[in-house]
Amino acid sequence: IAQHGSRWGVIEKGHAATSAQWLRQVWQLVAEVLYFPEAYQHTGESTVPGKFELFKDKGGKFRFRLKASNGQIILASQGYKTKVSAKNGIASVQRNSAVDARFERKNGKGKFMFNLKATNGQVVGTSEQYESEKACENGIKSVAKNAPGAKVEELAA
């Protein structure tokens, strides 16, 4: 399996007339990757959308978390008394994540994080703590990218 530019492909032995030709194709690709690595770097973007997971915590409250396409949790909610309230919180994240001004950036003790706020100023989601401001900004970009179209998966208690 090999990537050429933004496309992935498979070099199959059956497509070459001889084993020598197949081996030459493999070595040519290896040489290209070594000499032109920037052409073969993965952008980190995925076509698989993020998702919200809705669940009931040990205390009986409903919570949700937004996961990026790589499975990393990028936003977590407070506890809600009802499932309907938690679903309303998800809808608020989906709406408000498109507005950069709704992200409240925070730092302290060398750590960075953010809250996403609704139009009424209420916090609807909180990030993890990041080691750098750049990582925090990437987390905000990931929420803005993943939240609007993310499906909701209800997890069993």
PDB file of C-alpha atoms in Angstrom:
ATOM      1  CA  ILE A   1       0.000   0.000   0.000  1.00  0.00           C
ATOM      2  CA  ALA A   2       1.383   3.389  -0.902  1.00  0.00           C
ATOM      3  CA  GLN A   3       0.310   7.007  -1.008  1.00  0.00           C
ATOM      4  CA  HIS A   4       1.012   9.157  -4.021  1.00  0.00           C
ATOM      5  CA  GLY A   5       0.148  12.793  -3.370  1.00  0.00           C
ATOM      6  CA  SER A   6      -3.310  12.762  -1.804  1.00  0.00           C
ATOM      7  CA  ARG A   7      -4.223   9.350  -3.260  1.00  0.00           C
ATOM      8  CA  TRP A   8      -3.555   5.931  -1.801  1.00  0.00           C
ATOM      9  CA  GLY A   9      -2.838   3.006  -4.046  1.00  0.00           C
ATOM     10  CA  VAL A  10      -1.710  -0.593  -3.978  1.00  0.00           C
ATOM     11  CA  ILE A  11       1.261  -1.953  -5.831  1.00  0.00           C
ATOM     12  CA  GLU A  12       0.325  -5.506  -6.671  1.00  0.00           C
ATOM     13  CA  LYS A  13       2.766  -8.064  -7.964  1.00  0.00           C
ATOM     14  CA  GLY A  14       0.224  -9.234 -10.538  1.00  0.00           C
ATOM     15  CA  HIS A  15       0.233  -5.844 -12.293  1.00  0.00           C
ATOM     16  CA  ALA A  16       3.910  -6.068 -13.177  1.00  0.00           C
ATOM     17  CA  ALA A  17       5.106  -8.378 -15.939  1.00  0.00           C
ATOM     18  CA  THR A  18       7.891  -9.802 -13.799  1.00  0.00           C
ATOM     19  CA  SER A  19       9.010  -9.907 -10.205  1.00  0.00           C
ATOM     20  CA  ALA A  20      11.880  -7.615 -11.155  1.00  0.00           C
ATOM     21  CA  GLN A  21       9.455  -4.987 -12.495  1.00  0.00           C
ATOM     22  CA  TRP A  22       7.331  -5.217  -9.361  1.00  0.00           C
ATOM     23  CA  LEU A  23      10.408  -4.840  -7.148  1.00  0.00           C
ATOM     24  CA  ARG A  24      11.573  -1.874  -9.259  1.00  0.00           C
ATOM     25  CA  GLN A  25       8.150  -0.181  -8.720  1.00  0.00           C
ATOM     26  CA  VAL A  26       8.418  -0.718  -4.967  1.00  0.00           C
ATOM     27  CA  TRP A  27      11.958   0.688  -4.789  1.00  0.00           C
ATOM     28  CA  GLN A  28      10.991   3.639  -6.983  1.00  0.00           C
ATOM     29  CA  LEU A  29       8.207   4.505  -4.556  1.00  0.00           C
ATOM     30  CA  VAL A  30      10.547   4.143  -1.575  1.00  0.00           C
ATOM     31  CA  ALA A  31      13.037   6.476  -3.237  1.00  0.00           C
ATOM     32  CA  GLU A  32      10.309   9.048  -3.968  1.00  0.00           C
ATOM     33  CA  VAL A  33       9.177   8.988  -0.350  1.00  0.00           C
ATOM     34  CA  LEU A  34      12.746   9.422   0.899  1.00  0.00           C
ATOM     35  CA  TYR A  35      13.631  12.243  -1.502  1.00  0.00           C
ATOM     36  CA  PHE A  36      10.271  14.030  -1.580  1.00  0.00           C
ATOM     37  CA  PRO A  37       8.718  13.341   1.852  1.00  0.00           C
ATOM     38  CA  GLU A  38       6.530  16.474   1.793  1.00  0.00           C
ATOM     39  CA  ALA A  39       4.546  14.948  -1.080  1.00  0.00           C
ATOM     40  CA  TYR A  40       3.726  11.907   1.033  1.00  0.00           C
ATOM     41  CA  GLN A  41       2.863  13.450   4.388  1.00  0.00           C
ATOM     42  CA  HIS A  42      -0.572  12.696   5.720  1.00  0.00           C
ATOM     43  CA  THR A  43      -2.579  15.889   6.245  1.00  0.00           C
ATOM     44  CA  GLY A  44      -4.286  14.460   9.328  1.00  0.00           C
ATOM     45  CA  GLU A  45      -7.714  15.213   7.893  1.00  0.00           C
ATOM     46  CA  SER A  46     -10.272  12.487   7.705  1.00  0.00           C
ATOM     47  CA  THR A  47     -13.472  12.085   5.781  1.00  0.00           C
ATOM     48  CA  VAL A  48     -14.998  10.168   8.689  1.00  0.00           C
ATOM     49  CA  PRO A  49     -17.130  12.609  10.699  1.00  0.00           C
ATOM     50  CA  GLY A  50     -16.907  13.100  14.417  1.00  0.00           C
ATOM     51  CA  LYS A  51     -19.731  11.983  16.698  1.00  0.00           C
ATOM     52  CA  PHE A  52     -21.464  12.889  19.911  1.00  0.00           C
ATOM     53  CA  GLU A  53     -21.768  10.157  22.511  1.00  0.00           C
ATOM     54  CA  LEU A  54     -24.729  10.601  24.855  1.00  0.00           C
ATOM     55  CA  PHE A  55     -24.634   8.624  28.090  1.00  0.00           C
ATOM     56  CA  LYS A  56     -25.833   8.454  31.693  1.00  0.00           C
ATOM     57  CA  ASP A  57     -23.079   8.860  34.286  1.00  0.00           C
ATOM     58  CA  LYS A  58     -22.752   6.978  37.588  1.00  0.00           C
ATOM     59  CA  GLY A  59     -24.625   9.765  39.387  1.00  0.00           C
ATOM     60  CA  GLY A  60     -27.649   9.380  37.087  1.00  0.00           C
ATOM     61  CA  LYS A  61     -27.036  12.543  35.053  1.00  0.00           C
ATOM     62  CA  PHE A  62     -26.948  12.682  31.272  1.00  0.00           C
ATOM     63  CA  ARG A  63     -23.753  13.852  29.620  1.00  0.00           C
ATOM     64  CA  PHE A  64     -22.329  14.024  26.140  1.00  0.00           C
ATOM     65  CA  ARG A  65     -18.890  14.157  24.652  1.00  0.00           C
ATOM     66  CA  LEU A  66     -17.814  15.080  21.161  1.00  0.00           C
ATOM     67  CA  LYS A  67     -15.260  12.785  19.599  1.00  0.00           C
ATOM     68  CA  ALA A  68     -13.174  13.691  16.567  1.00  0.00           C
ATOM     69  CA  SER A  69     -12.901  11.270  13.665  1.00  0.00           C
ATOM     70  CA  ASN A  70      -9.756   9.793  15.269  1.00  0.00           C
ATOM     71  CA  GLY A  71     -11.731   8.890  18.419  1.00  0.00           C
ATOM     72  CA  GLN A  72     -10.199  11.592  20.625  1.00  0.00           C
ATOM     73  CA  ILE A  73     -12.596  13.376  22.977  1.00  0.00           C
ATOM     74  CA  ILE A  74     -12.473  17.057  22.032  1.00  0.00           C
ATOM     75  CA  LEU A  75     -15.366  18.449  24.103  1.00  0.00           C
ATOM     76  CA  ALA A  76     -17.313  17.272  27.157  1.00  0.00           C
ATOM     77  CA  SER A  77     -20.538  18.520  28.692  1.00  0.00           C
ATOM     78  CA  GLN A  78     -21.787  19.189  32.171  1.00  0.00           C
ATOM     79  CA  GLY A  79     -24.335  16.820  33.725  1.00  0.00           C
ATOM     80  CA  TYR A  80     -28.000  17.253  32.717  1.00  0.00           C
ATOM     81  CA  LYS A  81     -31.051  16.027  34.642  1.00  0.00           C
ATOM     82  CA  THR A  82     -32.850  14.757  31.510  1.00  0.00           C
ATOM     83  CA  LYS A  83     -31.885  13.232  28.200  1.00  0.00           C
ATOM     84  CA  VAL A  84     -33.884  15.928  26.393  1.00  0.00           C
ATOM     85  CA  SER A  85     -31.798  18.646  28.103  1.00  0.00           C
ATOM     86  CA  ALA A  86     -28.577  16.891  27.074  1.00  0.00           C
ATOM     87  CA  LYS A  87     -29.828  16.657  23.480  1.00  0.00           C
ATOM     88  CA  ASN A  88     -30.594  20.376  23.582  1.00  0.00           C
ATOM     89  CA  GLY A  89     -27.011  20.896  24.769  1.00  0.00           C
ATOM     90  CA  ILE A  90     -25.735  18.942  21.748  1.00  0.00           C
ATOM     91  CA  ALA A  91     -27.852  21.098  19.430  1.00  0.00           C
ATOM     92  CA  SER A  92     -26.391  24.198  21.087  1.00  0.00           C
ATOM     93  CA  VAL A  93     -22.836  22.918  20.510  1.00  0.00           C
ATOM     94  CA  GLN A  94     -23.678  22.256  16.869  1.00  0.00           C
ATOM     95  CA  ARG A  95     -24.976  25.816  16.405  1.00  0.00           C
ATOM     96  CA  ASN A  96     -22.424  27.706  18.480  1.00  0.00           C
ATOM     97  CA  SER A  97     -19.284  25.885  17.342  1.00  0.00           C
ATOM     98  CA  ALA A  98     -19.481  27.763  14.030  1.00  0.00           C
ATOM     99  CA  VAL A  99     -18.879  31.095  15.831  1.00  0.00           C
ATOM    100  CA  ASP A 100     -15.278  31.618  16.947  1.00  0.00           C
ATOM    101  CA  ALA A 101     -16.307  34.300  19.463  1.00  0.00           C
ATOM    102  CA  ARG A 102     -18.264  31.649  21.418  1.00  0.00           C
ATOM    103  CA  PHE A 103     -15.031  29.872  22.338  1.00  0.00           C
ATOM    104  CA  GLU A 104     -13.690  31.175  25.628  1.00  0.00           C
ATOM    105  CA  ARG A 105      -9.947  30.540  25.684  1.00  0.00           C
ATOM    106  CA  LYS A 106      -8.344  30.046  29.099  1.00  0.00           C
ATOM    107  CA  ASN A 107      -4.839  29.476  30.351  1.00  0.00           C
ATOM    108  CA  GLY A 108      -3.274  28.980  33.703  1.00  0.00           C
ATOM    109  CA  LYS A 109      -0.232  27.258  35.166  1.00  0.00           C
ATOM    110  CA  GLY A 110       1.138  26.645  31.667  1.00  0.00           C
ATOM    111  CA  LYS A 111      -1.984  24.777  30.511  1.00  0.00           C
ATOM    112  CA  PHE A 112      -4.498  25.873  27.911  1.00  0.00           C
ATOM    113  CA  MET A 113      -8.180  24.984  27.507  1.00  0.00           C
ATOM    114  CA  PHE A 114     -11.449  26.369  26.193  1.00  0.00           C
ATOM    115  CA  ASN A 115     -15.141  26.493  26.956  1.00  0.00           C
ATOM    116  CA  LEU A 116     -17.808  26.736  24.290  1.00  0.00           C
ATOM    117  CA  LYS A 117     -20.599  29.086  25.335  1.00  0.00           C
ATOM    118  CA  ALA A 118     -24.166  29.465  24.103  1.00  0.00           C
ATOM    119  CA  THR A 119     -25.584  32.847  23.108  1.00  0.00           C
ATOM    120  CA  ASN A 120     -26.835  33.309  26.693  1.00  0.00           C
ATOM    121  CA  GLY A 121     -23.286  32.883  28.039  1.00  0.00           C
ATOM    122  CA  GLN A 122     -23.869  29.415  29.515  1.00  0.00           C
ATOM    123  CA  VAL A 123     -21.013  26.930  29.054  1.00  0.00           C
ATOM    124  CA  VAL A 124     -22.208  24.034  26.875  1.00  0.00           C
ATOM    125  CA  GLY A 125     -18.892  22.226  26.518  1.00  0.00           C
ATOM    126  CA  THR A 126     -15.391  22.133  27.964  1.00  0.00           C
ATOM    127  CA  SER A 127     -12.159  20.920  26.408  1.00  0.00           C
ATOM    128  CA  GLU A 128      -9.345  18.931  27.899  1.00  0.00           C
ATOM    129  CA  GLN A 129      -6.195  20.749  29.039  1.00  0.00           C
ATOM    130  CA  TYR A 130      -3.550  21.297  26.379  1.00  0.00           C
ATOM    131  CA  GLU A 131       0.191  21.751  26.745  1.00  0.00           C
ATOM    132  CA  SER A 132       0.370  24.598  24.219  1.00  0.00           C
ATOM    133  CA  GLU A 133      -1.755  27.423  22.891  1.00  0.00           C
ATOM    134  CA  LYS A 134      -1.393  26.006  19.366  1.00  0.00           C
ATOM    135  CA  ALA A 135      -2.738  22.626  20.466  1.00  0.00           C
ATOM    136  CA  CYS A 136      -5.684  24.394  22.115  1.00  0.00           C
ATOM    137  CA  GLU A 137      -6.413  26.318  18.907  1.00  0.00           C
ATOM    138  CA  ASN A 138      -6.284  23.035  16.986  1.00  0.00           C
ATOM    139  CA  GLY A 139      -8.820  21.630  19.455  1.00  0.00           C
ATOM    140  CA  ILE A 140     -11.131  24.579  18.739  1.00  0.00           C
ATOM    141  CA  LYS A 141     -10.745  24.011  14.991  1.00  0.00           C
ATOM    142  CA  SER A 142     -11.566  20.340  15.469  1.00  0.00           C
ATOM    143  CA  VAL A 143     -14.757  21.149  17.417  1.00  0.00           C
ATOM    144  CA  ALA A 144     -15.783  23.692  14.764  1.00  0.00           C
ATOM    145  CA  LYS A 145     -15.162  21.114  12.032  1.00  0.00           C
ATOM    146  CA  ASN A 146     -16.717  18.057  13.691  1.00  0.00           C
ATOM    147  CA  ALA A 147     -19.674  19.351  15.725  1.00  0.00           C
ATOM    148  CA  PRO A 148     -22.040  20.733  13.063  1.00  0.00           C
ATOM    149  CA  GLY A 149     -22.533  17.465  11.186  1.00  0.00           C
ATOM    150  CA  ALA A 150     -21.783  14.979  13.963  1.00  0.00           C
ATOM    151  CA  LYS A 151     -24.306  12.225  14.575  1.00  0.00           C
ATOM    152  CA  VAL A 152     -25.491  11.374  18.076  1.00  0.00           C
ATOM    153  CA  GLU A 153     -24.827   7.893  19.412  1.00  0.00           C
ATOM    154  CA  GLU A 154     -26.677   6.934  22.579  1.00  0.00           C
ATOM    155  CA  LEU A 155     -24.553   4.648  24.721  1.00  0.00           C
ATOM    156  CA  ALA A 156     -26.029   1.963  26.943  1.00  0.00           C
ATOM    157  CA  ALA A 157     -25.953   2.650  30.682  1.00  0.00           C
TER     158      ALA A 157
END
